[in-house]
Amino acid sequence: MPGMESGKVQGADFAKRLLREAEGEYSVRAGSCELRVLRSPSFALLLLLGFVLVLTRPGAALSGDPEPAQLAGITAAHNRVRARVNPPASPALRPLRYSSTVAATAQVWADGCNYSHNPGRGALGENIHAYATTGRQPSKIGLAAVAAWASEASDYDYSGNTCGDVCGHYTQIVWRDTTDLGCGVAFCSSGSPFGARLPDWWYVVCNYGPPGNYVGRRPY
């Protein structure tokens, strides 16, 4: 499928440029997303965990609540991904706006240092990402999380609506019906998903409303 192959090349080149920009800043990265199974007449959830690697660059952000300084640019980074979807969306995907209400849910879960999905988040989608570090917060932690999720575009086949590997983080970012974004970040010294060898880690959680990733539906 020519369109998807083109998207894979663009995504790979994009990721390599940004990975070089932050090389040496992060030792390990891990990410997780969640898929929702659409049933009639009720919804059920299907959890899918994956591990991913890389970086992105920011784009224009829609006016909304202010982002926390630790995650500056994370809304713009999401919106750049939405603007670059391949095949192009028609009509174009609307930019996400940052919501302090959604972010409050994400921050509480990040503070708990539990590397799994929040079962009490209500009607929100969720992406989580972890970084093993020496202690100081990486300067581009929010952008790195978005980039890792967005790098999965190369694993998504729009025509067949299938994943070659893991792509649920990406499809949540570009889900048409999602309008609001909120994220949290925390430094953790327990519960490391990397094990005893790397006990200290940073945790990024982003929640999305309305949620995406309903099985059987394309993101846009």
Coordinates of N, CA and C in Angstrom, one line a residue, residues 9 54 56 66 107 119 154 161 195:
V9 N 8.3 5.7 6.0 CA 9.6 6.4 5.7 C 9.6 7.7 6.4
V54 N 11.9 6.4 21.1 CA 12.1 7.6 20.2 C 11.6 8.9 20.7
T56 N 9.8 13.3 19.3 CA 9.1 14.1 18.3 C 9.4 15.5 18.4
P66 N -3.5 26.2 30.9 CA -2.0 26.2 30.8 C -1.4 24.8 31.2
Q107 N -2.3 13.3 36.9 CA -1.3 13.6 37.8 C -1.4 12.7 39.1
P119 N -7.7 2.2 36.7 CA -9.0 1.6 36.5 C -10.1 2.6 36.9
S154 N 4.3 4.0 12.0 CA 4.8 3.1 11.0 C 4.3 1.7 11.1
N161 N -6.9 -1.2 8.9 CA -7.1 -0.9 10.3 C -6.5 -1.9 11.2
G195 N 12.8 -3.0 36.9 CA 13.4 -3.9 37.9 C 14.4 -3.3 38.8

